[in-house]
Structures are given as C-alpha cells and as structure tokens.
Amino acid sequence: MSENIICLCKGISEEAIVKAIKEGATSIEAVKEKTEATTGPCKGSRCISKIEELIEKHK
C-alpha cells in the first residue's frame, strides 16, 4: 500500500496531515507547525489547496 503524499517538497503524507488535523491543527498555519508541510521550495503552492480540503473534511 503506497502513501498519498500531499506535500511533495517535504514528503508529507495525507495520513500525517490528517493526524495533525485530528490533533487540533485546523488551519494551514497549525498544520504547517505540526508537519512542516508548505515549508519546502514551493512554499505550499502545490499543496495548500489539498491541505485546505483535508482540514474541511476532517476537522
């Protein structure tokens, strides 16, 4: 079973992001602090919309 990588620059999986959301990270900034997603070279241009969708789905 392969992981669904959401933040390609940092290699952060959907599972890690959902875990952070369920632990209370209900904003992009909070997910960033818990997972380092959006801190790579693209600064989130590739993954912010996916993370926002996950926040809405799992908060």
Short mmCIF file of C-alpha atoms in Angstrom, two decimals:
data_model
loop_
_atom_site.label_atom_id
_atom_site.label_comp_id
_atom_site.label_asym_id
_atom_site.label_seq_id
_atom_site.Cartn_x
_atom_site.Cartn_y
_atom_site.Cartn_z
CA MET A 1 0.00 0.00 0.00
CA SER A 2 1.50 3.32 -1.04
CA GLU A 3 1.11 6.55 0.86
CA ASN A 4 -0.63 9.53 -0.69
CA ILE A 5 1.98 12.31 -0.49
CA ILE A 6 0.33 15.73 -0.19
CA CYS A 7 3.38 17.96 0.30
CA LEU A 8 5.76 16.77 -2.39
CA CYS A 9 8.63 19.09 -1.42
CA LYS A 10 8.80 17.79 2.15
CA GLY A 11 7.33 14.32 1.53
CA ILE A 12 4.44 14.80 3.98
CA SER A 13 1.73 12.17 3.63
CA GLU A 14 -2.03 12.62 3.77
CA GLU A 15 -2.01 10.36 6.83
CA ALA A 16 0.37 12.71 8.68
CA ILE A 17 -1.71 15.77 7.77
CA VAL A 18 -5.00 14.13 8.80
CA LYS A 19 -3.39 13.06 12.09
CA ALA A 20 -2.32 16.67 12.75
CA ILE A 21 -5.84 17.92 11.94
CA LYS A 22 -7.41 15.39 14.31
CA GLU A 23 -4.95 16.57 16.99
CA GLY A 24 -6.28 20.12 16.64
CA ALA A 25 -4.45 21.66 13.67
CA THR A 26 -7.45 23.25 11.99
CA SER A 27 -5.65 25.92 9.94
CA ILE A 28 -2.90 25.90 7.33
CA GLU A 29 -0.56 27.58 9.83
CA ALA A 30 -1.28 24.93 12.50
CA VAL A 31 -0.75 22.07 10.03
CA LYS A 32 2.49 23.75 8.95
CA GLU A 33 3.70 23.92 12.57
CA LYS A 34 2.86 20.26 13.27
CA THR A 35 4.04 18.70 10.00
CA GLU A 36 6.31 21.20 8.18
CA ALA A 37 4.01 20.95 5.14
CA THR A 38 4.18 24.10 2.97
CA THR A 39 7.75 24.89 4.11
CA GLY A 40 9.53 23.47 1.07
CA PRO A 41 10.80 25.32 -2.01
CA CYS A 42 7.31 25.84 -3.48
CA LYS A 43 6.05 27.42 -0.21
CA GLY A 44 2.81 25.46 -0.47
CA SER A 45 1.80 26.46 -3.99
CA ARG A 46 1.31 22.78 -4.83
CA CYS A 47 -0.31 21.56 -1.63
CA ILE A 48 -2.18 24.32 0.19
CA SER A 49 -5.46 23.65 -1.63
CA LYS A 50 -5.21 19.92 -0.84
CA ILE A 51 -4.48 20.67 2.82
CA GLU A 52 -7.46 23.06 2.97
CA GLU A 53 -9.69 20.28 1.60
CA LEU A 54 -8.38 17.86 4.22
CA ILE A 55 -8.98 20.40 7.01
CA GLU A 56 -12.60 20.86 5.88
CA LYS A 57 -13.12 17.11 5.62
CA HIS A 58 -11.51 16.08 8.93
CA LYS A 59 -11.87 18.95 11.41
#
